[in-house]
Tab-separated table of C-alpha atoms in Angstrom:
chain	number	residue	atom	x	y	z
B	7	UNK	CA	169.128	164.180	-25.946
B	8	UNK	CA	171.091	167.025	-27.536
B	9	UNK	CA	174.355	165.735	-29.061
B	10	UNK	CA	177.692	166.838	-27.621
B	11	UNK	CA	180.657	168.267	-29.545
B	12	UNK	CA	184.290	169.025	-28.670
B	13	UNK	CA	184.934	168.809	-24.940
B	14	UNK	CA	186.357	171.438	-22.630
B	15	UNK	CA	188.192	170.806	-19.378
B	16	UNK	CA	187.346	172.263	-15.976
B	17	UNK	CA	189.086	172.283	-12.627
B	18	UNK	CA	186.717	172.314	-9.671
B	19	UNK	CA	186.910	173.111	-5.986
B	20	UNK	CA	184.497	172.829	-3.074
B	21	UNK	CA	184.165	174.807	0.130
B	22	UNK	CA	182.833	173.432	3.451
B	23	UNK	CA	179.376	174.930	2.886
B	24	UNK	CA	178.945	173.050	-0.398
B	25	UNK	CA	179.618	175.811	-2.940
B	26	UNK	CA	181.326	174.439	-6.056
B	27	UNK	CA	183.613	176.500	-8.305
B	28	UNK	CA	184.416	175.401	-11.875
B	29	UNK	CA	187.429	176.983	-13.599
B	30	UNK	CA	188.076	176.630	-17.342
B	31	UNK	CA	191.676	177.278	-18.422
B	32	UNK	CA	191.392	178.373	-22.047
B	33	UNK	CA	195.161	178.346	-22.591
B	34	UNK	CA	195.339	174.546	-22.286
B	35	UNK	CA	195.144	172.870	-25.709
B	36	UNK	CA	192.622	170.327	-24.396
B	37	UNK	CA	190.259	173.224	-23.690
B	38	UNK	CA	190.364	174.798	-27.164
B	39	UNK	CA	188.445	176.189	-28.915
B	40	UNK	CA	187.242	178.415	-26.113
B	41	UNK	CA	183.566	178.655	-25.197
B	42	UNK	CA	181.804	181.525	-26.909
B	43	UNK	CA	180.835	184.658	-24.937
B	44	UNK	CA	177.647	184.295	-22.893
B	45	UNK	CA	178.139	180.530	-22.582
B	46	UNK	CA	176.818	178.758	-19.498
B	47	UNK	CA	177.765	175.693	-17.506
B	48	UNK	CA	174.842	173.321	-17.888
B	49	UNK	CA	174.170	170.697	-15.197
B	50	UNK	CA	171.685	168.088	-16.342
B	51	UNK	CA	170.300	165.551	-13.895
B	52	UNK	CA	170.681	162.018	-15.149
B	53	UNK	CA	167.369	160.188	-15.378
B	54	UNK	CA	166.767	156.543	-14.597
B	55	UNK	CA	166.848	154.092	-17.501
B	56	UNK	CA	164.004	154.853	-19.883
B	57	UNK	CA	163.075	158.096	-18.147
B	58	UNK	CA	163.674	161.724	-19.036
B	59	UNK	CA	166.347	163.681	-17.123
B	60	UNK	CA	165.146	165.149	-13.872
B	61	UNK	CA	166.035	168.813	-14.394
B	62	UNK	CA	168.668	171.286	-15.561
B	63	UNK	CA	170.595	174.132	-13.947
B	64	UNK	CA	172.365	176.852	-15.941
B	65	UNK	CA	175.278	178.780	-14.416
B	66	UNK	CA	176.787	181.790	-16.266
B	67	UNK	CA	180.457	181.599	-17.238
B	68	UNK	CA	182.395	184.754	-16.429
B	69	UNK	CA	186.008	185.843	-16.752
B	70	UNK	CA	188.198	185.110	-13.733
B	71	UNK	CA	191.567	186.162	-15.093
B	72	UNK	CA	193.573	186.054	-18.336
B	73	UNK	CA	192.498	183.024	-20.319
B	74	UNK	CA	190.169	181.704	-17.640
B	75	UNK	CA	186.421	181.425	-17.219
B	76	UNK	CA	184.613	180.551	-14.010
B	77	UNK	CA	181.192	179.254	-13.014
B	78	UNK	CA	180.084	179.189	-9.374
B	79	UNK	CA	177.343	176.912	-8.068
B	80	UNK	CA	176.307	178.350	-4.677
B	81	UNK	CA	175.362	175.955	-1.897
B	82	UNK	CA	171.968	177.680	-1.821
B	83	UNK	CA	171.123	176.524	-5.361
B	84	UNK	CA	168.641	173.685	-5.158
B	85	UNK	CA	169.787	170.404	-6.701
B	86	UNK	CA	167.674	167.309	-6.227
B	87	UNK	CA	169.368	164.074	-5.219
B	88	UNK	CA	171.048	162.227	-8.062
B	89	UNK	CA	173.875	162.456	-10.583
B	90	UNK	CA	174.264	165.666	-12.591
B	91	UNK	CA	176.311	165.641	-15.807
B	92	UNK	CA	178.243	168.802	-16.755
B	93	UNK	CA	178.156	170.453	-20.189
B	94	UNK	CA	178.945	173.849	-21.698
B	95	UNK	CA	176.018	175.372	-23.578
B	96	UNK	CA	176.841	178.097	-26.098
B	97	UNK	CA	174.264	180.590	-27.395
B	98	UNK	CA	172.835	179.565	-30.739
B	99	UNK	CA	174.723	176.271	-30.862
B	100	UNK	CA	172.845	173.139	-31.826
B	101	UNK	CA	174.953	170.959	-29.542
B	102	UNK	CA	176.367	171.133	-26.045
B	103	UNK	CA	180.005	170.440	-25.199
B	104	UNK	CA	180.964	167.816	-22.685
B	105	UNK	CA	183.223	168.793	-19.786
B	106	UNK	CA	186.272	166.724	-18.890
B	107	UNK	CA	187.476	166.721	-15.250
B	108	UNK	CA	190.676	168.602	-14.503
B	109	UNK	CA	192.055	169.097	-11.007
B	110	UNK	CA	189.535	168.507	-8.227
B	111	UNK	CA	190.270	170.210	-4.889
B	112	UNK	CA	187.826	168.621	-2.451
B	113	UNK	CA	189.852	168.881	0.751
B	114	UNK	CA	187.231	171.027	2.468
B	115	UNK	CA	184.675	168.229	2.118
B	116	UNK	CA	186.650	165.759	4.225
B	117	UNK	CA	185.035	164.931	7.590
B	118	UNK	CA	182.317	167.562	7.360
B	119	UNK	CA	180.334	167.963	10.581
B	120	UNK	CA	177.161	170.016	10.032
B	121	UNK	CA	175.140	171.178	12.996
B	122	UNK	CA	173.207	168.123	14.217
B	123	UNK	CA	170.230	170.429	14.759
B	124	UNK	CA	169.901	170.985	11.000
B	125	UNK	CA	166.584	169.780	9.576
B	126	UNK	CA	168.262	168.444	6.429
B	127	UNK	CA	171.711	167.610	5.096
B	128	UNK	CA	172.964	168.027	1.538
B	129	UNK	CA	176.238	167.005	-0.059
B	130	UNK	CA	177.744	167.563	-3.513
B	131	UNK	CA	180.854	165.832	-4.803
B	132	UNK	CA	182.300	166.449	-8.313
B	133	UNK	CA	183.676	163.237	-9.810
B	134	UNK	CA	184.905	161.684	-13.084
B	135	UNK	CA	182.471	159.316	-14.747
B	136	UNK	CA	183.538	155.932	-16.094
B	137	UNK	CA	183.730	157.380	-19.615
B	138	UNK	CA	185.859	160.362	-18.614
B	139	UNK	CA	183.328	163.166	-18.164
B	140	UNK	CA	182.734	165.536	-15.246
B	141	UNK	CA	179.629	165.038	-13.118
B	142	UNK	CA	178.343	165.991	-9.670
B	143	UNK	CA	176.877	163.489	-7.218
B	144	UNK	CA	174.273	165.192	-5.045
B	145	UNK	CA	172.533	163.927	-1.906
B	146	UNK	CA	169.631	165.625	-0.110
B	147	UNK	CA	168.515	163.878	3.080
B	148	UNK	CA	165.943	165.009	5.648
B	149	UNK	CA	166.487	163.500	8.156
B	150	UNK	CA	169.854	161.827	7.714
B	151	UNK	CA	171.839	159.138	9.555
B	152	UNK	CA	175.557	159.533	8.820
B	153	UNK	CA	177.628	156.394	9.340
B	154	UNK	CA	180.995	156.833	10.990
B	155	UNK	CA	183.306	154.087	12.241
B	156	UNK	CA	182.343	150.538	11.211
B	157	UNK	CA	183.969	147.782	13.280
B	158	UNK	CA	183.767	144.213	11.969
B	159	UNK	CA	183.536	141.858	14.950
B	160	UNK	CA	183.467	138.056	14.963
B	161	UNK	CA	179.696	137.907	15.574
B	162	UNK	CA	178.410	141.288	14.468
B	163	UNK	CA	179.186	144.719	13.058
B	164	UNK	CA	179.305	147.791	15.321
B	165	UNK	CA	178.530	151.195	13.815
B	166	UNK	CA	178.816	154.689	15.261
B	167	UNK	CA	177.398	157.770	13.601
B	168	UNK	CA	175.555	161.084	13.780
B	169	UNK	CA	171.864	161.776	13.323
B	170	UNK	CA	170.570	164.953	11.652
B	171	UNK	CA	167.049	166.336	11.612
B	172	UNK	CA	165.614	164.037	14.273
B	173	UNK	CA	166.585	162.917	17.791
B	174	UNK	CA	166.972	159.425	19.212
B	175	UNK	CA	163.941	158.651	21.400
B	176	UNK	CA	162.353	155.810	23.299
B	177	UNK	CA	162.227	152.577	21.334
B	178	UNK	CA	164.965	153.626	18.908
B	179	UNK	CA	166.362	150.751	16.860
B	180	UNK	CA	168.262	149.779	13.763
B	181	UNK	CA	166.557	147.578	11.197
B	182	UNK	CA	168.121	145.233	8.661
B	183	UNK	CA	165.698	144.904	5.724
B	184	UNK	CA	165.885	142.600	2.737
B	185	UNK	CA	164.442	144.507	-0.274
B	186	UNK	CA	161.571	142.750	-1.983
B	187	UNK	CA	160.709	140.643	1.071
B	188	UNK	CA	158.915	142.693	3.777
B	189	UNK	CA	158.774	139.653	6.032
B	190	UNK	CA	162.567	139.530	6.184
B	191	UNK	CA	163.395	142.324	8.630
B	192	UNK	CA	165.280	142.260	11.925
B	193	UNK	CA	165.333	144.999	14.560
B	194	UNK	CA	168.045	145.640	17.148
B	195	UNK	CA	168.350	148.293	19.903
B	196	UNK	CA	169.932	151.648	19.154
B	197	UNK	CA	171.890	153.548	21.785
B	198	UNK	CA	172.427	157.324	21.968
B	199	UNK	CA	176.143	158.108	21.765
B	200	UNK	CA	176.873	161.380	23.524
B	201	UNK	CA	174.781	164.568	23.822
B	202	UNK	CA	175.285	165.887	20.281
B	203	UNK	CA	173.122	163.651	18.118
B	204	UNK	CA	175.382	160.604	18.000
B	205	UNK	CA	174.191	157.004	17.841
B	206	UNK	CA	175.684	153.517	18.043
B	207	UNK	CA	174.478	149.978	17.472
B	208	UNK	CA	175.675	146.409	17.056
B	209	UNK	CA	174.068	144.291	14.356
B	210	UNK	CA	174.601	140.549	14.856
B	211	UNK	CA	175.123	138.543	11.690
B	212	UNK	CA	173.159	135.505	12.828
B	213	UNK	CA	169.478	136.584	12.590
B	214	UNK	CA	169.577	137.776	8.941
B	215	UNK	CA	171.395	134.547	8.030
B	216	UNK	CA	168.681	132.293	9.534
B	217	UNK	CA	166.710	132.200	6.286
B	218	UNK	CA	168.058	130.433	3.213
B	219	UNK	CA	171.018	132.232	1.612
B	220	UNK	CA	171.330	130.556	-1.787
B	221	UNK	CA	172.725	133.657	-3.497
B	222	UNK	CA	174.098	137.050	-2.492
B	223	UNK	CA	171.687	139.174	-0.437
B	224	UNK	CA	172.094	142.902	0.240
B	225	UNK	CA	170.411	143.865	3.512
B	226	UNK	CA	169.660	147.572	3.826
B	227	UNK	CA	170.276	149.249	7.200
B	228	UNK	CA	167.712	151.722	8.517
B	229	UNK	CA	167.730	153.775	11.707
B	230	UNK	CA	164.322	153.999	13.413
B	231	UNK	CA	164.724	157.000	15.777
B	232	UNK	CA	161.760	156.114	18.036
B	233	UNK	CA	158.951	153.596	18.335
B	234	UNK	CA	156.499	154.143	15.473
B	235	UNK	CA	158.782	156.565	13.596
B	236	UNK	CA	159.701	156.218	9.936
B	237	UNK	CA	163.081	154.687	9.178
B	238	UNK	CA	166.090	156.750	8.081
B	239	UNK	CA	168.529	155.204	5.613
B	240	UNK	CA	172.037	154.903	7.083
B	241	UNK	CA	174.623	156.287	4.635
B	242	UNK	CA	177.953	158.088	4.556
B	243	UNK	CA	177.915	161.195	2.401
B	244	UNK	CA	179.694	163.939	4.359
B	245	UNK	CA	183.132	163.798	2.768
B	246	UNK	CA	184.795	163.726	-0.656
B	247	UNK	CA	184.031	160.114	-1.681
B	248	UNK	CA	181.376	159.952	-4.397
B	249	UNK	CA	181.109	156.149	-4.382
B	250	UNK	CA	182.265	153.784	-1.626
B	251	UNK	CA	181.138	150.650	-3.432
B	252	UNK	CA	184.659	149.508	-4.307
B	253	UNK	CA	186.891	151.759	-2.219
B	254	UNK	CA	185.618	150.784	1.270
B	255	UNK	CA	186.172	147.036	1.629
B	256	UNK	CA	185.570	145.160	4.884
B	257	UNK	CA	186.499	141.567	5.836
B	258	UNK	CA	183.924	138.782	5.726
B	259	UNK	CA	182.852	136.855	8.825
B	260	UNK	CA	180.922	133.612	9.296
B	261	UNK	CA	177.241	134.378	9.914
B	262	UNK	CA	176.052	130.765	9.891
B	263	UNK	CA	177.397	127.471	8.522
B	264	UNK	CA	178.051	128.096	4.851
B	265	UNK	CA	177.099	131.806	5.017
B	266	UNK	CA	179.465	134.784	5.024
B	267	UNK	CA	178.544	138.307	6.181
B	268	UNK	CA	180.326	141.472	5.025
B	269	UNK	CA	179.529	145.129	5.783
B	270	UNK	CA	179.580	147.155	2.570
B	271	UNK	CA	178.464	150.359	0.885
B	272	UNK	CA	176.448	150.661	-2.295
B	273	UNK	CA	177.479	152.843	-5.241
B	274	UNK	CA	175.245	155.535	-3.675
B	275	UNK	CA	177.088	155.282	-0.307
B	276	UNK	CA	174.257	153.537	1.573
B	277	UNK	CA	175.454	151.150	4.299
B	278	UNK	CA	174.422	147.504	3.933
B	279	UNK	CA	175.164	144.010	5.163
B	280	UNK	CA	175.936	141.546	2.369
B	281	UNK	CA	175.224	137.838	2.941
B	282	UNK	CA	176.439	135.229	0.499
B	283	UNK	CA	177.122	131.496	0.393
B	284	UNK	CA	180.626	130.648	1.558
B	285	UNK	CA	182.805	127.821	2.805
B	286	UNK	CA	181.061	125.886	5.588
B	287	UNK	CA	184.191	125.942	7.756
B	288	UNK	CA	184.407	129.745	7.976
């Protein structure tokens, strides 16, 4: 990987359609020295461990006022799903410059409601990485099941949401699947929720907890829109939260003697049910 040199700082903003604007204020000391003319904003998709990055996108930097440069990533630009790290690439330079996050105006991403007739749904959220760099989390789902309200009941979790790219048909269900064990799957009825692509279901805690729970288990939730159809991963991506893993915390409930059940999201915003050993009296 090409080494990085002195960082620059960028503010970013998003519009409801998914266009991202990156503004570099060259008068701020943290942003000096300024990028050279003809520099570009480089987005590089982060590869899995041991694999090469999954692509790059170059966006020209142009003047947007005294002491400011701007790069615009249109919503129409194709980005595959994943995490894209931001750099500034200067002509002739042997190294790229990392980009530090400045102000992030993501208000227009809150509670997005695309047309439920859309064949696919995409979402892009700029965010600060753990080591202080700017990156973009991108999702591309076709079809997509967007989780909405999650209610934690005493015996089960109730979820409402919206379905994009496919309609709820006869035999629709939600499946709880334990990764790595195809035999451990439980299916429960799915109900349409209104005329505009909504859905709702209640997942009881008991059936997944019937097998031995000696350590934490993360059950994935899939929406099966009709009998025989492929499952659609249930996630929540249509707002400004790039990772719900630690920010959306739900209470635990007793699923069986000595087993606790907790709805949760993964770091990629996929909805799950976590089972883990717990006090027998809960």
